[in-house]
Amino acid sequence: MDTTNNAKQQPCDCQPKPAPEYPNQVTGMRVLARALKEIGIDTMYGLVGIPVTEFAYIAQGEGMKFVSFRHEQQAGMAAATHGYLTHTPGVLLTVSSLGFLNGLTATINATVNCYPMIQISGSSEREPIDLDQGTYEGLDQLNVAKGLVKAAYRVNRPEDIPIAVARAYRAAMDGRPGGVYLDVPTPCLGAVIDADVMEKALFKMVDPIPAMIPSPESVDRALALLASAKKPCILLGKGAAYAQIDDKIKQLVEKTGIPFYPMSMAKGLMPDNHPQSAISCRSEIIEQADVVMLVGARLNWLLSRGHGKWNPNGKFIQLEIDPMEIDCNRPIAAPVVGDLESSIDAILAKLPNYKMQMDPTWLPTLQEITKKKNAGLAAKLAPQTVPMDHWSALSACKKVIEANPDIILVNEGANTLDDTRDAIDMSLPRHRIDCATWAIMGMGMGSAIGAAVSTGSRVVAIEGDSAFGFSGMDFSTICRFKLPVTVVIFNNGGIYNGIGKPLDNTTDPAPTTLDINARYDKLGDAFGAKTYYVTTPAQLEQALTEAVASREPALIDVQLANDAGKESGHIGYLNPAALVDITV
């Protein structure tokens, strides 16, 4: 048999083959971090856990600052304050379910106060939530948030994340700013896509905050009314401070010569001691002004909704970006609908065409009233009582803060809020942060952190002891990030004061009683802060001077008398205690 193999010899297949090529892939978490960076977000505030822990690390790896908190509400307050001070959305990151709900409080507050903010929360997979099958932290977060915030979205695919982030940014910033919720389910966070798909999906927004130009007719109508007024006033709200058009507002005030009244967080937009300041003349403005120009302010409860003792024949000009706000509580004679900068620009351009007819005695009269009321305030601050009351303690704080105008003042409480607002003059815009429109307690530590992180400035938080209790544990965040924040706690032992008495049928403490002997400075010791316990105004002045100069975390426990303070400060009418038979 012929066994010769005449087939063609095959080449040897012994050479190693190249490794197969796999595409570079990323998760939804990487897409989210990149999308936030693309719109200019460089800082996030939050508290991690399932399912967002890895995302926080990825964001840090992308160069983003992540400020981690002890409680989501405080992280949200920090994000909201960041948004207010920087004119860009502050970003809050939370876990699902109760973590989401804790943060949502701050996002709702941001919406009410018109602070731009985006809350991003991880959420559980949709299917068992939609069928109510009892999944891990199975809350329908999107539907909870809707109706409570300015806008709410859910993103289900990683390739849609850049669009979702852009939509959240625009919703937070466009028109009247507010809080936006972005829901990112766990499957979306963990889904894997090719990196080139991510790169194609990323984009830069065009004109993210478009100008809204007021109509020329509305500007002429407003100026004609303003010029005709005998006793006009320009009322500045926190929206005027948020707009960051300080020089233009200064021109409006000084070129018209009209007195101005600043709301609490507008203090410093024009110096409180400016010759045209009517900050001490609230009653006179309300009762006598015949034309009031609202600049970044609303006729809400803080202004008695335009009713009460307001001049019944007075008329309002309102510079407002949201047409739904016009005629909200009282007819507006001259609405100017547009963004504030465009509206002020248009008014300044046409101002030379109008001659103010203000009564020449109006401003001097208000200046004389201001002089007398300032003297009365000085008399309140003069006694150096020991044990201290709010006024003797504030006499020390006033000296230090007014000598350091770059300090951002955060302030909350009842009497602590009201008396601090009255006692301490502000001379720079956006240097006073308080509980604002909703008058909520518990914003102190979060807002102090947000202010320090977003600006790099020194911060002093003057807190009532009750107010501090809402957020005090996040003083540890101040220490962990070594922020230049000094917290001053006015301890009078209770809500309003420490002398509440229980009713006869119980031995429990009264509802308003806390602890007059509490040593809050020990909390500062626990976290390595500079701490002080002070009992006299002189000690407080020395401690505060040293603390702010150090630019280190510091806590000052200020011992007040337990009878210092009264119920509800300036707004006791909102708490109808007279209708309840109680023993005080």
mmCIF file of N, CA and C in Angstrom, residues 98-183:
data_model
loop_
_atom_site.group_PDB
_atom_site.id
_atom_site.type_symbol
_atom_site.label_atom_id
_atom_site.label_comp_id
_atom_site.label_asym_id
_atom_site.label_seq_id
_atom_site.Cartn_x
_atom_site.Cartn_y
_atom_site.Cartn_z
ATOM 1 N N LEU A 98 -35.094 56.021 54.183
ATOM 2 C CA LEU A 98 -35.087 57.049 55.223
ATOM 3 C C LEU A 98 -33.964 58.050 55.027
ATOM 4 N N GLY A 99 -32.832 57.616 54.459
ATOM 5 C CA GLY A 99 -31.778 58.572 54.137
ATOM 6 C C GLY A 99 -32.269 59.591 53.131
ATOM 7 N N PHE A 100 -32.982 59.117 52.120
ATOM 8 C CA PHE A 100 -33.615 60.010 51.150
ATOM 9 C C PHE A 100 -34.574 60.972 51.840
ATOM 10 N N LEU A 101 -35.418 60.450 52.731
ATOM 11 C CA LEU A 101 -36.395 61.307 53.415
ATOM 12 C C LEU A 101 -35.720 62.337 54.305
ATOM 13 N N ASN A 102 -34.659 61.941 55.004
ATOM 14 C CA ASN A 102 -33.927 62.899 55.834
ATOM 15 C C ASN A 102 -33.413 64.064 54.989
ATOM 16 N N GLY A 103 -32.859 63.737 53.827
ATOM 17 C CA GLY A 103 -32.352 64.784 52.955
ATOM 18 C C GLY A 103 -33.442 65.599 52.309
ATOM 19 N N LEU A 104 -34.604 64.960 52.062
ATOM 20 C CA LEU A 104 -35.693 65.652 51.368
ATOM 21 C C LEU A 104 -36.181 66.874 52.147
ATOM 22 N N THR A 105 -36.103 66.824 53.470
ATOM 23 C CA THR A 105 -36.478 67.990 54.275
ATOM 24 C C THR A 105 -35.715 69.227 53.824
ATOM 25 N N ALA A 106 -34.417 69.069 53.626
ATOM 26 C CA ALA A 106 -33.597 70.204 53.209
ATOM 27 C C ALA A 106 -33.903 70.612 51.774
ATOM 28 N N THR A 107 -34.219 69.639 50.914
ATOM 29 C CA THR A 107 -34.515 69.959 49.519
ATOM 30 C C THR A 107 -35.830 70.722 49.401
ATOM 31 N N ILE A 108 -36.809 70.349 50.212
ATOM 32 C CA ILE A 108 -38.062 71.106 50.241
ATOM 33 C C ILE A 108 -37.803 72.515 50.756
ATOM 34 N N ASN A 109 -37.001 72.620 51.807
ATOM 35 C CA ASN A 109 -36.674 73.939 52.350
ATOM 36 C C ASN A 109 -35.959 74.796 51.311
ATOM 37 N N ALA A 110 -35.079 74.181 50.525
ATOM 38 C CA ALA A 110 -34.402 74.915 49.459
ATOM 39 C C ALA A 110 -35.403 75.414 48.428
ATOM 40 N N THR A 111 -36.418 74.615 48.133
ATOM 41 C CA THR A 111 -37.436 75.018 47.170
ATOM 42 C C THR A 111 -38.222 76.213 47.686
ATOM 43 N N VAL A 112 -38.643 76.167 48.934
ATOM 44 C CA VAL A 112 -39.404 77.273 49.524
ATOM 45 C C VAL A 112 -38.568 78.550 49.566
ATOM 46 N N ASN A 113 -37.267 78.396 49.841
ATOM 47 C CA ASN A 113 -36.395 79.563 49.986
ATOM 48 C C ASN A 113 -35.709 79.976 48.685
ATOM 49 N N CYS A 114 -35.968 79.252 47.606
ATOM 50 C CA CYS A 114 -35.398 79.586 46.294
ATOM 51 C C CYS A 114 -33.878 79.468 46.277
ATOM 52 N N TYR A 115 -33.362 78.373 46.849
ATOM 53 C CA TYR A 115 -31.946 78.054 46.768
ATOM 54 C C TYR A 115 -31.764 76.969 45.709
ATOM 55 N N PRO A 116 -30.823 77.104 44.785
ATOM 56 C CA PRO A 116 -30.619 76.049 43.800
ATOM 57 C C PRO A 116 -29.904 74.850 44.417
ATOM 58 N N MET A 117 -30.519 73.685 44.287
ATOM 59 C CA MET A 117 -29.979 72.493 44.945
ATOM 60 C C MET A 117 -30.454 71.258 44.187
ATOM 61 N N ILE A 118 -29.611 70.241 44.117
ATOM 62 C CA ILE A 118 -29.978 68.961 43.520
ATOM 63 C C ILE A 118 -29.727 67.861 44.545
ATOM 64 N N GLN A 119 -30.767 67.116 44.879
ATOM 65 C CA GLN A 119 -30.612 65.934 45.726
ATOM 66 C C GLN A 119 -30.563 64.705 44.833
ATOM 67 N N ILE A 120 -29.476 63.953 44.929
ATOM 68 C CA ILE A 120 -29.331 62.697 44.199
ATOM 69 C C ILE A 120 -29.394 61.560 45.210
ATOM 70 N N SER A 121 -30.346 60.655 45.012
ATOM 71 C CA SER A 121 -30.478 59.531 45.942
ATOM 72 C C SER A 121 -30.478 58.222 45.180
ATOM 73 N N GLY A 122 -29.723 57.262 45.692
ATOM 74 C CA GLY A 122 -29.871 55.911 45.204
ATOM 75 C C GLY A 122 -31.221 55.366 45.633
ATOM 76 N N SER A 123 -31.778 54.444 44.847
ATOM 77 C CA SER A 123 -33.066 53.847 45.209
ATOM 78 C C SER A 123 -33.058 52.373 44.842
ATOM 79 N N SER A 124 -33.989 51.638 45.407
ATOM 80 C CA SER A 124 -34.053 50.198 45.172
ATOM 81 C C SER A 124 -34.606 49.904 43.781
ATOM 82 N N GLU A 125 -34.400 48.667 43.334
ATOM 83 C CA GLU A 125 -34.870 48.289 42.006
ATOM 84 C C GLU A 125 -36.376 48.463 41.919
ATOM 85 N N ARG A 126 -36.847 48.783 40.713
ATOM 86 C CA ARG A 126 -38.217 49.224 40.529
ATOM 87 C C ARG A 126 -39.251 48.098 40.668
ATOM 88 N N GLU A 127 -38.993 46.946 40.119
ATOM 89 C CA GLU A 127 -40.048 45.945 39.979
ATOM 90 C C GLU A 127 -40.710 45.574 41.315
ATOM 91 N N PRO A 128 -39.957 45.225 42.349
ATOM 92 C CA PRO A 128 -40.633 44.877 43.614
ATOM 93 C C PRO A 128 -41.259 46.082 44.302
ATOM 94 N N ILE A 129 -40.754 47.288 44.013
ATOM 95 C CA ILE A 129 -41.408 48.475 44.566
ATOM 96 C C ILE A 129 -42.767 48.673 43.910
ATOM 97 N N ASP A 130 -42.791 48.568 42.571
ATOM 98 C CA ASP A 130 -44.034 48.805 41.851
ATOM 99 C C ASP A 130 -45.099 47.766 42.192
ATOM 100 N N LEU A 131 -44.672 46.544 42.512
ATOM 101 C CA LEU A 131 -45.618 45.502 42.909
ATOM 102 C C LEU A 131 -45.798 45.410 44.428
ATOM 103 N N ASP A 132 -45.130 46.316 45.162
ATOM 104 C CA ASP A 132 -45.239 46.354 46.622
ATOM 105 C C ASP A 132 -44.941 44.979 47.220
ATOM 106 N N GLN A 133 -43.771 44.443 46.845
ATOM 107 C CA GLN A 133 -43.407 43.095 47.266
ATOM 108 C C GLN A 133 -42.454 43.058 48.451
ATOM 109 N N GLY A 134 -42.119 44.207 49.016
ATOM 110 C CA GLY A 134 -41.309 44.215 50.223
ATOM 111 C C GLY A 134 -39.832 44.057 49.976
ATOM 112 N N THR A 135 -39.263 44.928 49.139
ATOM 113 C CA THR A 135 -37.838 44.859 48.874
ATOM 114 C C THR A 135 -37.058 45.702 49.878
ATOM 115 N N TYR A 136 -35.738 45.597 49.828
ATOM 116 C CA TYR A 136 -34.867 46.357 50.725
ATOM 117 C C TYR A 136 -35.103 47.853 50.538
ATOM 118 N N GLU A 137 -35.457 48.535 51.614
ATOM 119 C CA GLU A 137 -35.701 49.981 51.599
ATOM 120 C C GLU A 137 -36.570 50.361 50.393
ATOM 121 N N GLY A 138 -37.656 49.636 50.249
ATOM 122 C CA GLY A 138 -38.494 49.783 49.062
ATOM 123 C C GLY A 138 -39.476 50.931 49.160
ATOM 124 N N LEU A 139 -38.998 52.130 48.949
ATOM 125 C CA LEU A 139 -39.843 53.319 48.973
ATOM 126 C C LEU A 139 -39.913 53.900 47.566
ATOM 127 N N ASP A 140 -41.092 54.290 47.145
ATOM 128 C CA ASP A 140 -41.255 54.915 45.830
ATOM 129 C C ASP A 140 -40.839 56.378 45.939
ATOM 130 N N GLN A 141 -39.528 56.591 45.908
ATOM 131 C CA GLN A 141 -38.967 57.899 46.253
ATOM 132 C C GLN A 141 -39.381 58.994 45.277
ATOM 133 N N LEU A 142 -39.450 58.683 43.998
ATOM 134 C CA LEU A 142 -39.797 59.710 43.020
ATOM 135 C C LEU A 142 -41.180 60.274 43.294
ATOM 136 N N ASN A 143 -42.140 59.410 43.566
ATOM 137 C CA ASN A 143 -43.500 59.892 43.794
ATOM 138 C C ASN A 143 -43.661 60.585 45.138
ATOM 139 N N VAL A 144 -42.812 60.212 46.098
ATOM 140 C CA VAL A 144 -42.807 60.954 47.364
ATOM 141 C C VAL A 144 -42.322 62.388 47.143
ATOM 142 N N ALA A 145 -41.265 62.533 46.331
ATOM 143 C CA ALA A 145 -40.664 63.855 46.128
ATOM 144 C C ALA A 145 -41.525 64.769 45.261
ATOM 145 N N LYS A 146 -42.203 64.184 44.276
ATOM 146 C CA LYS A 146 -43.017 65.008 43.371
ATOM 147 C C LYS A 146 -44.057 65.790 44.166
ATOM 148 N N GLY A 147 -44.236 67.032 43.820
ATOM 149 C CA GLY A 147 -45.195 67.875 44.517
ATOM 150 C C GLY A 147 -44.605 68.597 45.709
ATOM 151 N N LEU A 148 -43.423 68.160 46.159
ATOM 152 C CA LEU A 148 -42.777 68.799 47.302
ATOM 153 C C LEU A 148 -41.564 69.631 46.888
ATOM 154 N N VAL A 149 -40.988 69.308 45.736
ATOM 155 C CA VAL A 149 -39.793 70.008 45.263
ATOM 156 C C VAL A 149 -40.097 70.654 43.919
ATOM 157 N N LYS A 150 -39.162 71.446 43.435
ATOM 158 C CA LYS A 150 -39.410 72.167 42.182
ATOM 159 C C LYS A 150 -39.571 71.216 41.006
ATOM 160 N N ALA A 151 -38.764 70.159 40.944
ATOM 161 C CA ALA A 151 -38.849 69.162 39.880
ATOM 162 C C ALA A 151 -38.271 67.863 40.394
ATOM 163 N N ALA A 152 -38.702 66.739 39.805
ATOM 164 C CA ALA A 152 -38.204 65.431 40.205
ATOM 165 C C ALA A 152 -38.112 64.544 38.974
ATOM 166 N N TYR A 153 -36.998 63.817 38.852
ATOM 167 C CA TYR A 153 -36.754 62.946 37.707
ATOM 168 C C TYR A 153 -36.188 61.618 38.175
ATOM 169 N N ARG A 154 -36.417 60.586 37.341
ATOM 170 C CA ARG A 154 -35.750 59.314 37.563
ATOM 171 C C ARG A 154 -34.993 58.946 36.294
ATOM 172 N N VAL A 155 -33.774 58.424 36.450
ATOM 173 C CA VAL A 155 -32.995 57.985 35.295
ATOM 174 C C VAL A 155 -32.736 56.490 35.443
ATOM 175 N N ASN A 156 -33.037 55.728 34.396
ATOM 176 C CA ASN A 156 -32.961 54.268 34.466
ATOM 177 C C ASN A 156 -31.820 53.658 33.664
ATOM 178 N N ARG A 157 -31.225 54.428 32.745
ATOM 179 C CA ARG A 157 -30.163 53.881 31.899
ATOM 180 C C ARG A 157 -28.907 54.748 32.034
ATOM 181 N N PRO A 158 -27.737 54.152 32.166
ATOM 182 C CA PRO A 158 -26.516 54.952 32.311
ATOM 183 C C PRO A 158 -26.318 55.959 31.178
ATOM 184 N N GLU A 159 -26.670 55.571 29.950
ATOM 185 C CA GLU A 159 -26.443 56.483 28.831
ATOM 186 C C GLU A 159 -27.358 57.709 28.879
ATOM 187 N N ASP A 160 -28.406 57.672 29.723
ATOM 188 C CA ASP A 160 -29.305 58.826 29.873
ATOM 189 C C ASP A 160 -28.896 59.746 31.022
ATOM 190 N N ILE A 161 -27.900 59.332 31.800
ATOM 191 C CA ILE A 161 -27.522 60.114 32.983
ATOM 192 C C ILE A 161 -27.096 61.542 32.622
ATOM 193 N N PRO A 162 -26.283 61.787 31.593
ATOM 194 C CA PRO A 162 -25.905 63.169 31.289
ATOM 195 C C PRO A 162 -27.110 64.076 31.002
ATOM 196 N N ILE A 163 -28.096 63.549 30.282
ATOM 197 C CA ILE A 163 -29.310 64.333 30.030
ATOM 198 C C ILE A 163 -30.054 64.596 31.336
ATOM 199 N N ALA A 164 -30.151 63.591 32.201
ATOM 200 C CA ALA A 164 -30.853 63.747 33.472
ATOM 201 C C ALA A 164 -30.183 64.799 34.352
ATOM 202 N N VAL A 165 -28.853 64.760 34.397
ATOM 203 C CA VAL A 165 -28.120 65.738 35.204
ATOM 204 C C VAL A 165 -28.319 67.149 34.651
ATOM 205 N N ALA A 166 -28.287 67.298 33.328
ATOM 206 C CA ALA A 166 -28.499 68.613 32.724
ATOM 207 C C ALA A 166 -29.905 69.133 33.007
ATOM 208 N N ARG A 167 -30.887 68.232 32.932
ATOM 209 C CA ARG A 167 -32.260 68.652 33.224
ATOM 210 C C ARG A 167 -32.392 69.092 34.682
ATOM 211 N N ALA A 168 -31.757 68.352 35.588
ATOM 212 C CA ALA A 168 -31.808 68.724 37.001
ATOM 213 C C ALA A 168 -31.163 70.085 37.227
ATOM 214 N N TYR A 169 -30.029 70.334 36.561
ATOM 215 C CA TYR A 169 -29.336 71.628 36.681
ATOM 216 C C TYR A 169 -30.243 72.755 36.209
ATOM 217 N N ARG A 170 -30.810 72.601 35.030
ATOM 218 C CA ARG A 170 -31.663 73.669 34.497
ATOM 219 C C ARG A 170 -32.875 73.913 35.396
ATOM 220 N N ALA A 171 -33.482 72.842 35.874
ATOM 221 C CA ALA A 171 -34.644 73.003 36.741
ATOM 222 C C ALA A 171 -34.279 73.717 38.038
ATOM 223 N N ALA A 172 -33.115 73.404 38.588
ATOM 224 C CA ALA A 172 -32.689 74.041 39.835
ATOM 225 C C ALA A 172 -32.388 75.519 39.648
ATOM 226 N N MET A 173 -31.897 75.905 38.465
ATOM 227 C CA MET A 173 -31.386 77.251 38.248
ATOM 228 C C MET A 173 -32.330 78.173 37.485
ATOM 229 N N ASP A 174 -33.033 77.662 36.496
ATOM 230 C CA ASP A 174 -33.827 78.517 35.621
ATOM 231 C C ASP A 174 -35.034 79.094 36.355
ATOM 232 N N GLY A 175 -35.406 80.312 35.971
ATOM 233 C CA GLY A 175 -36.531 80.953 36.626
ATOM 234 C C GLY A 175 -36.247 81.150 38.101
ATOM 235 N N ARG A 176 -37.246 80.866 38.918
ATOM 236 C CA ARG A 176 -37.025 80.923 40.364
ATOM 237 C C ARG A 176 -36.274 79.672 40.783
ATOM 238 N N PRO A 177 -35.093 79.802 41.410
ATOM 239 C CA PRO A 177 -34.307 78.622 41.798
ATOM 240 C C PRO A 177 -35.061 77.761 42.806
ATOM 241 N N GLY A 178 -34.617 76.512 42.943
ATOM 242 C CA GLY A 178 -35.254 75.635 43.913
ATOM 243 C C GLY A 178 -34.564 74.295 43.998
ATOM 244 N N GLY A 179 -35.154 73.412 44.793
ATOM 245 C CA GLY A 179 -34.609 72.082 45.011
ATOM 246 C C GLY A 179 -35.146 71.096 43.992
ATOM 247 N N VAL A 180 -34.269 70.251 43.477
ATOM 248 C CA VAL A 180 -34.612 69.250 42.471
ATOM 249 C C VAL A 180 -34.179 67.888 42.974
ATOM 250 N N TYR A 181 -35.018 66.874 42.727
ATOM 251 C CA TYR A 181 -34.689 65.511 43.134
ATOM 252 C C TYR A 181 -34.377 64.666 41.910
ATOM 253 N N LEU A 182 -33.247 63.941 41.954
ATOM 254 C CA LEU A 182 -32.857 63.022 40.895
ATOM 255 C C LEU A 182 -32.733 61.624 41.488
ATOM 256 N N ASP A 183 -33.609 60.727 41.043
ATOM 257 C CA ASP A 183 -33.668 59.357 41.546
ATOM 258 C C ASP A 183 -32.841 58.444 40.636
#
